[in-house]
Rosetta silent file (secondary structure, phi, psi, omega in degrees, C-alpha in Angstrom):
SEQUENCE: MSSESVSEVTEELSGEAAAADEQQEAAVSNSAKRLDEEGDVAADYLEELLDIADIDGDIDIEVRNGRTYISIVSEDEDNDALKSLVGADGEVLEALQELARLSVLTSTGNRSRLVLDITGYREGRSKELLKIAQDAVAEAKASGQDVALEPMSAYERKIVHDAIADLGLVSESEGEGSNRHIVVSVES
SCORE:     score description
SCORE:     0.000 S_00000001
   1 L     0.000  134.327 -179.537   15.102  -56.264   -8.888 S_00000001
   2 L   -73.747  161.772 -179.851   12.758  -57.620   -6.256 S_00000001
   3 H   -64.656  -28.802  177.604    9.161  -56.455   -6.011 S_00000001
   4 H   -67.580  -41.561  178.280   10.064  -54.846   -2.697 S_00000001
   5 H   -65.128  -40.930  178.511   12.833  -52.799   -4.396 S_00000001
   6 H   -62.018  -42.347  179.372   10.460  -51.754   -7.197 S_00000001
   7 H   -62.795  -42.526  179.112    7.942  -50.631   -4.604 S_00000001
   8 H   -63.961  -42.774  179.516   10.598  -48.587   -2.762 S_00000001
   9 H   -65.084  -42.219  179.666   11.758  -46.947   -5.988 S_00000001
  10 H   -62.086  -44.530  178.424    8.161  -46.170   -6.986 S_00000001
  11 H   -62.667  -41.585 -179.891    7.467  -44.590   -3.592 S_00000001
  12 H   -62.997  -44.605  179.025   10.684  -42.572   -3.808 S_00000001
  13 H   -65.196  -38.626  177.955    9.818  -41.304   -7.300 S_00000001
  14 H   -62.746  -42.128  177.958    6.277  -40.441   -6.180 S_00000001
  15 H   -63.568  -41.535  178.717    7.699  -38.463   -3.279 S_00000001
  16 H   -65.614  -39.885  178.969   10.111  -36.610   -5.568 S_00000001
  17 H   -64.761  -41.883  178.927    7.311  -35.807   -8.013 S_00000001
  18 H   -64.050  -40.934  178.460    5.137  -34.454   -5.192 S_00000001
  19 H   -63.907  -40.878  178.083    8.033  -32.318   -3.933 S_00000001
  20 H   -64.391  -40.723  177.245    8.611  -30.970   -7.442 S_00000001
  21 H   -61.657  -43.025  178.829    4.898  -30.133   -7.756 S_00000001
  22 H   -62.630  -41.243  178.752    5.013  -28.294   -4.418 S_00000001
  23 H   -63.963  -41.286  179.641    8.078  -26.325   -5.538 S_00000001
  24 H   -65.469  -43.246  177.668    6.375  -25.368   -8.792 S_00000001
  25 H   -61.675  -40.376  179.011    3.207  -24.278   -6.950 S_00000001
  26 H   -64.769  -40.649  179.220    5.325  -22.198   -4.554 S_00000001
  27 H   -64.994  -42.295  178.457    7.127  -20.540   -7.483 S_00000001
  28 H   -64.432  -42.362  178.971    3.814  -19.706   -9.193 S_00000001
  29 H   -62.729  -43.866  177.987    2.438  -18.372   -5.915 S_00000001
  30 H   -63.354  -40.045  179.000    5.555  -16.228   -5.359 S_00000001
  31 H   -64.158  -43.098  179.167    5.331  -14.924   -8.914 S_00000001
  32 H   -64.002  -41.723  177.953    1.658  -14.021   -8.468 S_00000001
  33 H   -62.905  -42.022 -179.836    2.438  -12.257   -5.177 S_00000001
  34 H   -62.935  -43.256  179.785    5.287  -10.363   -6.850 S_00000001
  35 H   -66.984  -37.819  176.433    3.039   -9.268   -9.726 S_00000001
  36 H   -63.784  -43.980  179.036    0.292   -8.199   -7.299 S_00000001
  37 H   -62.940  -43.151  178.477    2.821   -6.197   -5.277 S_00000001
  38 H   -57.231  -46.171  179.465    4.181   -4.680   -8.485 S_00000001
  39 H   -63.072  -42.304 -179.723    0.669   -3.606   -9.499 S_00000001
  40 H   -64.895  -43.707  179.934   -0.060   -2.101   -6.092 S_00000001
  41 H   -62.917  -48.070 -179.278    3.190   -0.106   -6.007 S_00000001
  42 H   -64.433  -40.910  179.600    2.709    1.224   -9.539 S_00000001
  43 H   -63.557  -41.911  177.624   -0.964    2.031   -8.901 S_00000001
  44 H   -61.550  -43.693  179.100   -0.068    3.967   -5.730 S_00000001
  45 H   -60.747  -48.135 -178.099    2.569    5.912   -7.645 S_00000001
  46 H   -67.553  -36.184  177.078    0.179    6.721  -10.492 S_00000001
  47 H   -61.100  -43.639  178.931   -2.636    7.621   -8.064 S_00000001
  48 H   -63.802  -41.572  178.296   -0.322   10.106   -6.368 S_00000001
  49 H   -61.610  -44.410  178.220    0.669   11.550   -9.742 S_00000001
  50 H   -62.605  -39.770  178.439   -2.997   11.986  -10.736 S_00000001
  51 H   -63.721  -44.773  179.655   -3.705   13.694   -7.398 S_00000001
  52 H   -61.277  -42.095 -178.785   -0.794   16.108   -7.833 S_00000001
  53 H   -82.305   -3.310 -178.166   -1.912   16.958  -11.372 S_00000001
  54 L    54.378   49.586  179.182   -5.558   17.162  -10.203 S_00000001
  55 L  -115.038  130.403  178.164   -6.673   14.738  -12.908 S_00000001
  56 L   -82.530  135.375  176.846   -9.634   12.417  -12.399 S_00000001
  57 L  -174.980  147.493  177.092   -9.144    8.788  -13.366 S_00000001
  58 E  -102.282  140.539 -178.525   -9.784    5.286  -12.098 S_00000001
  59 E  -107.751  124.973  176.421   -6.943    2.778  -11.931 S_00000001
  60 E  -112.984  137.357  178.983   -7.545   -0.871  -12.822 S_00000001
  61 E  -118.471  133.471  177.962   -4.928   -3.569  -12.218 S_00000001
  62 E  -140.353  139.632  175.394   -4.925   -6.906  -14.014 S_00000001
  63 E  -112.722  123.528  176.765   -2.358   -9.711  -14.078 S_00000001
  64 E  -151.571  146.931  178.795   -2.301  -11.900  -17.196 S_00000001
  65 L    52.090   37.902  176.962    0.320  -13.879  -19.072 S_00000001
  66 L    69.470   25.564 -178.003    2.893  -13.249  -16.341 S_00000001
  67 E  -143.434  146.502  177.400    2.662   -9.474  -16.678 S_00000001
  68 E   -92.010  130.311  177.017    0.915   -6.673  -14.786 S_00000001
  69 E  -115.638  125.439  178.693   -1.418   -4.454  -16.822 S_00000001
  70 E  -118.403  129.727  178.952   -2.503   -1.129  -15.364 S_00000001
  71 E  -120.430  136.879  172.301   -5.212    0.966  -16.994 S_00000001
  72 E  -111.004  119.813 -175.830   -6.205    4.507  -16.152 S_00000001
  73 E  -130.748  167.697  178.206   -9.724    5.208  -17.339 S_00000001
  74 L  -142.241  144.960  175.166  -12.440    7.771  -16.844 S_00000001
  75 L   -68.619  -27.177  178.107  -16.207    7.658  -17.043 S_00000001
  76 L   -83.803  105.598 -177.273  -15.955   11.020  -18.837 S_00000001
  77 L   -66.898  -17.228  178.742  -14.942   10.095  -22.397 S_00000001
  78 L  -101.666   33.214  179.778  -13.952   13.721  -23.053 S_00000001
  79 L   -76.767   85.639 -176.726  -11.423   13.814  -20.207 S_00000001
  80 H   -63.418  -32.873  179.341   -8.841   15.918  -22.037 S_00000001
  81 H   -63.897  -41.693  178.792   -6.557   16.074  -19.006 S_00000001
  82 H   -69.069  -39.815  177.912   -6.347   12.291  -18.931 S_00000001
  83 H   -62.678  -31.051  179.450   -5.883   12.149  -22.712 S_00000001
  84 H   -65.535  -21.793  177.986   -2.970   14.585  -22.363 S_00000001
  85 L   -75.258   -8.099  173.738   -1.189   11.876  -20.349 S_00000001
  86 L   -84.848  -45.373  179.300   -1.037    9.817  -23.548 S_00000001
  87 L    75.090  177.865  179.383    0.681   12.567  -25.551 S_00000001
  88 H   -66.638  125.981  179.381    1.587   12.599  -29.231 S_00000001
  89 H    54.484   27.268  176.728    2.080    9.032  -30.487 S_00000001
  90 H    75.002   15.156 -176.225    1.940    7.769  -26.896 S_00000001
  91 H   -64.120  -42.250  179.524    5.199    9.460  -25.902 S_00000001
  92 H   -68.616  -39.761  176.721    3.933   10.703  -22.525 S_00000001
  93 H   -57.498  -46.603  178.729    2.323    7.316  -21.881 S_00000001
  94 H   -60.203  -41.728  179.899    5.664    5.574  -22.528 S_00000001
  95 H   -65.350  -42.276  178.450    7.415    7.978  -20.134 S_00000001
  96 H   -65.228  -37.009  177.383    4.802    7.403  -17.417 S_00000001
  97 H   -61.961  -43.982  178.636    5.123    3.647  -17.895 S_00000001
  98 H   -64.218  -39.407  177.516    8.890    3.915  -17.368 S_00000001
  99 H   -64.544  -40.227  177.521    8.365    6.060  -14.244 S_00000001
 100 H   -63.807  -41.066  177.572    5.899    3.482  -12.878 S_00000001
 101 H   -63.511  -39.992  177.765    8.446    0.732  -13.575 S_00000001
 102 H   -65.219  -36.998  177.945   11.130    2.753  -11.774 S_00000001
 103 H   -64.248  -37.098  176.938    8.841    3.197   -8.757 S_00000001
 104 H   -66.348  -44.600  179.173    8.434   -0.603   -8.639 S_00000001
 105 H   -60.526  -44.729 -179.216   12.198   -1.118   -8.915 S_00000001
 106 H   -64.353  -41.041 -176.174   12.864    1.418   -6.164 S_00000001
 107 H   -78.060  -39.710 -172.630   10.233   -0.059   -3.852 S_00000001
 108 H  -108.735  -20.102 -175.230   10.749   -3.790   -4.437 S_00000001
 109 L    82.487    1.046 -179.669   14.214   -4.112   -5.947 S_00000001
 110 L  -107.099  138.276  173.121   12.657   -6.067   -8.840 S_00000001
 111 L   -70.404  147.032 -177.085   12.569   -4.987  -12.458 S_00000001
 112 L  -119.989  147.487  174.006    9.071   -4.729  -13.834 S_00000001
 113 L  -115.034   26.188 -176.414    7.573   -5.420  -17.250 S_00000001
 114 L   -60.135  152.079  178.768    4.267   -3.800  -16.374 S_00000001
 115 E  -116.719  128.152  178.549    2.211   -2.288  -19.175 S_00000001
 116 E  -106.758  134.714  174.388    0.399    0.995  -18.643 S_00000001
 117 E  -128.858  142.430  178.235   -2.591    2.043  -20.715 S_00000001
 118 E  -128.598  128.169  179.265   -4.485    5.311  -20.492 S_00000001
 119 L    53.322   28.467  177.462   -7.969    5.834  -21.958 S_00000001
 120 L    73.668   16.542 -178.855   -7.614    2.655  -24.043 S_00000001
 121 H   -57.243  -47.507 -176.054   -4.826    4.109  -26.193 S_00000001
 122 H   -64.761  -37.341  178.633   -2.834    0.849  -26.345 S_00000001
 123 H   -62.913  -45.916  177.271   -5.888   -1.196  -27.318 S_00000001
 124 H   -64.230  -40.870  179.529   -6.637    1.186  -30.197 S_00000001
 125 H   -66.018  -35.428  177.637   -2.988    1.307  -31.182 S_00000001
 126 H   -59.909  -40.511  177.968   -2.826   -2.508  -31.210 S_00000001
 127 H   -64.279  -40.917  176.947   -5.564   -2.566  -33.838 S_00000001
 128 H   -62.421  -42.387 -178.407   -3.599   -0.022  -35.907 S_00000001
 129 H   -65.719  -37.350  176.910   -0.440   -2.108  -35.549 S_00000001
 130 H   -63.639  -39.526  177.915   -2.218   -5.255  -36.729 S_00000001
 131 H   -66.150  -41.384  176.984   -3.390   -3.345  -39.819 S_00000001
 132 H   -59.881  -44.438  179.889    0.177   -2.085  -40.410 S_00000001
 133 H   -63.310  -44.857  179.725    1.450   -5.692  -40.156 S_00000001
 134 H   -61.451  -44.131  179.746   -1.216   -6.964  -42.570 S_00000001
 135 H   -64.168  -41.689 -179.981   -0.439   -4.220  -45.089 S_00000001
 136 H   -65.040  -40.856  178.052    3.318   -4.863  -44.855 S_00000001
 137 H   -63.851  -44.692  179.326    2.820   -8.608  -45.377 S_00000001
 138 H   -61.699  -42.706  179.715    0.589   -7.982  -48.390 S_00000001
 139 H   -65.617  -43.263 -179.927    3.137   -5.550  -49.858 S_00000001
 140 H   -64.056  -41.249  179.365    6.069   -7.935  -49.256 S_00000001
 141 H   -67.077  -40.837 -177.635    4.196  -10.845  -50.855 S_00000001
 142 H   -69.513  -40.370 -175.572    3.104   -8.753  -53.852 S_00000001
 143 H   -91.655  -23.970 -174.717    6.525   -7.198  -54.509 S_00000001
 144 L    74.646    7.908 -177.953    8.781  -10.010  -53.335 S_00000001
 145 L  -108.903  158.038  173.258   10.875   -7.279  -51.662 S_00000001
 146 L   -65.977  148.195  178.146   11.624   -6.507  -48.033 S_00000001
 147 E  -123.090  121.178  178.182    9.357   -3.874  -46.478 S_00000001
 148 E   -95.246  132.607  179.424   10.737   -1.496  -43.850 S_00000001
 149 L   -98.061  168.449  177.437    8.264   -0.030  -41.370 S_00000001
 150 L   -67.684  153.378  177.028    8.408    3.229  -39.454 S_00000001
 151 L   -59.558  147.108  177.361   10.310    3.229  -36.134 S_00000001
 152 L  -153.193  168.556 -178.249    8.284    2.175  -33.091 S_00000001
 153 L   -69.388  164.514  179.341    8.714    1.262  -29.446 S_00000001
 154 H   -59.621  -40.769  179.523    9.824   -2.196  -28.323 S_00000001
 155 H   -60.912  -45.334 -179.781    6.293   -2.952  -27.089 S_00000001
 156 H   -69.171  -38.356  177.416    4.798   -2.036  -30.471 S_00000001
 157 H   -60.906  -39.431  178.523    7.484   -3.959  -32.382 S_00000001
 158 H   -59.823  -44.455  179.160    6.616   -7.072  -30.353 S_00000001
 159 H   -61.493  -44.079 -178.369    2.961   -6.794  -31.383 S_00000001
 160 H   -69.213  -43.491  177.667    3.923   -6.366  -35.049 S_00000001
 161 H   -56.548  -46.046 -179.452    6.505   -9.193  -34.996 S_00000001
 162 H   -62.963  -42.176 -179.897    3.883  -11.565  -33.559 S_00000001
 163 H   -65.175  -41.424  179.921    1.277  -10.523  -36.147 S_00000001
 164 H   -65.085  -42.026  177.509    3.720  -10.963  -39.027 S_00000001
 165 H   -62.040  -41.615  178.235    4.717  -14.419  -37.770 S_00000001
 166 H   -62.990  -28.453  179.918    1.027  -15.361  -37.522 S_00000001
 167 L   -87.772    1.238  171.972    0.632  -14.245  -41.148 S_00000001
 168 L    90.949   11.256  177.155    3.463  -16.574  -42.211 S_00000001
 169 L  -114.607  177.735 -176.650    6.307  -14.166  -42.932 S_00000001
 170 E  -112.220  143.793  176.561    9.553  -13.285  -41.199 S_00000001
 171 E  -141.008  155.370  174.138   10.468   -9.977  -39.573 S_00000001
 172 E  -147.948  154.180  178.538   13.409   -8.561  -37.701 S_00000001
 173 E   -89.463  139.284  176.969   14.222   -5.321  -35.953 S_00000001
 174 E  -133.047  160.289  178.306   16.949   -3.120  -37.373 S_00000001
 175 L    92.470  176.067 -177.109   18.466    0.201  -36.389 S_00000001
 176 L  -126.040  150.863  173.545   19.345    1.731  -33.050 S_00000001
 177 H    53.656 -130.556 -176.311   17.498    3.722  -30.411 S_00000001
 178 H   -72.669   -7.842  177.135   14.580    5.802  -31.641 S_00000001
 179 H   -97.431    5.717 -179.244   15.276    4.669  -35.231 S_00000001
 180 L   -67.423  128.355 -175.632   14.736    0.965  -34.439 S_00000001
 181 E  -143.598  171.897 -178.083   12.218   -0.418  -36.897 S_00000001
 182 E  -102.509  140.894  171.843   10.914   -3.664  -38.359 S_00000001
 183 E  -118.563  124.941 -179.234   11.821   -5.114  -41.737 S_00000001
 184 E   -97.069  131.800 -178.595    9.392   -7.682  -43.159 S_00000001
 185 E  -125.382  147.693  174.675   10.856  -10.381  -45.442 S_00000001
 186 L   -83.117  -25.327 -179.411    9.309  -13.070  -47.610 S_00000001
 187 L   -98.586  145.843  178.158   12.362  -15.312  -47.211 S_00000001
 188 L   -99.599    0.000    0.000   13.413  -16.861  -43.925 S_00000001
């Protein structure tokens, strides 16, 4: 191949690489715009819900790791009305999260994986879940037997699966619907 041909090929490859970079930047930009729009739609929906229920709360929107996180917080730590939106074991919170996701789907036509937190419930629950994972790993290692955990939501199972993997053991979800739970194993 002549030096002129090598130069032409190099220029062509450089042009293709630049075009690929531009496409990737455009995709990231579109994704960020979509997540921002998702957050705005869900926040508007939740703001309206708080107004209807006459509950005080501030809404914070954050995008991280390709997911929208919405938090409803209050300066009043004893805001019982806001705490009631969490419900027993986060059941009301889960329902509100699904309603917020449906509002995004209805408005944008896109499915959402947004995460809703109210009064820091999910942050506190994450710490509990990490402790549950640590205890299950310790029990599985000590007994050499599988350890079945209590049923939990898909979001909570993901946190526990990740923690168990970080601790060097294997886990899998078993069961159906509201009985879906994690089983921790020492063998892979």
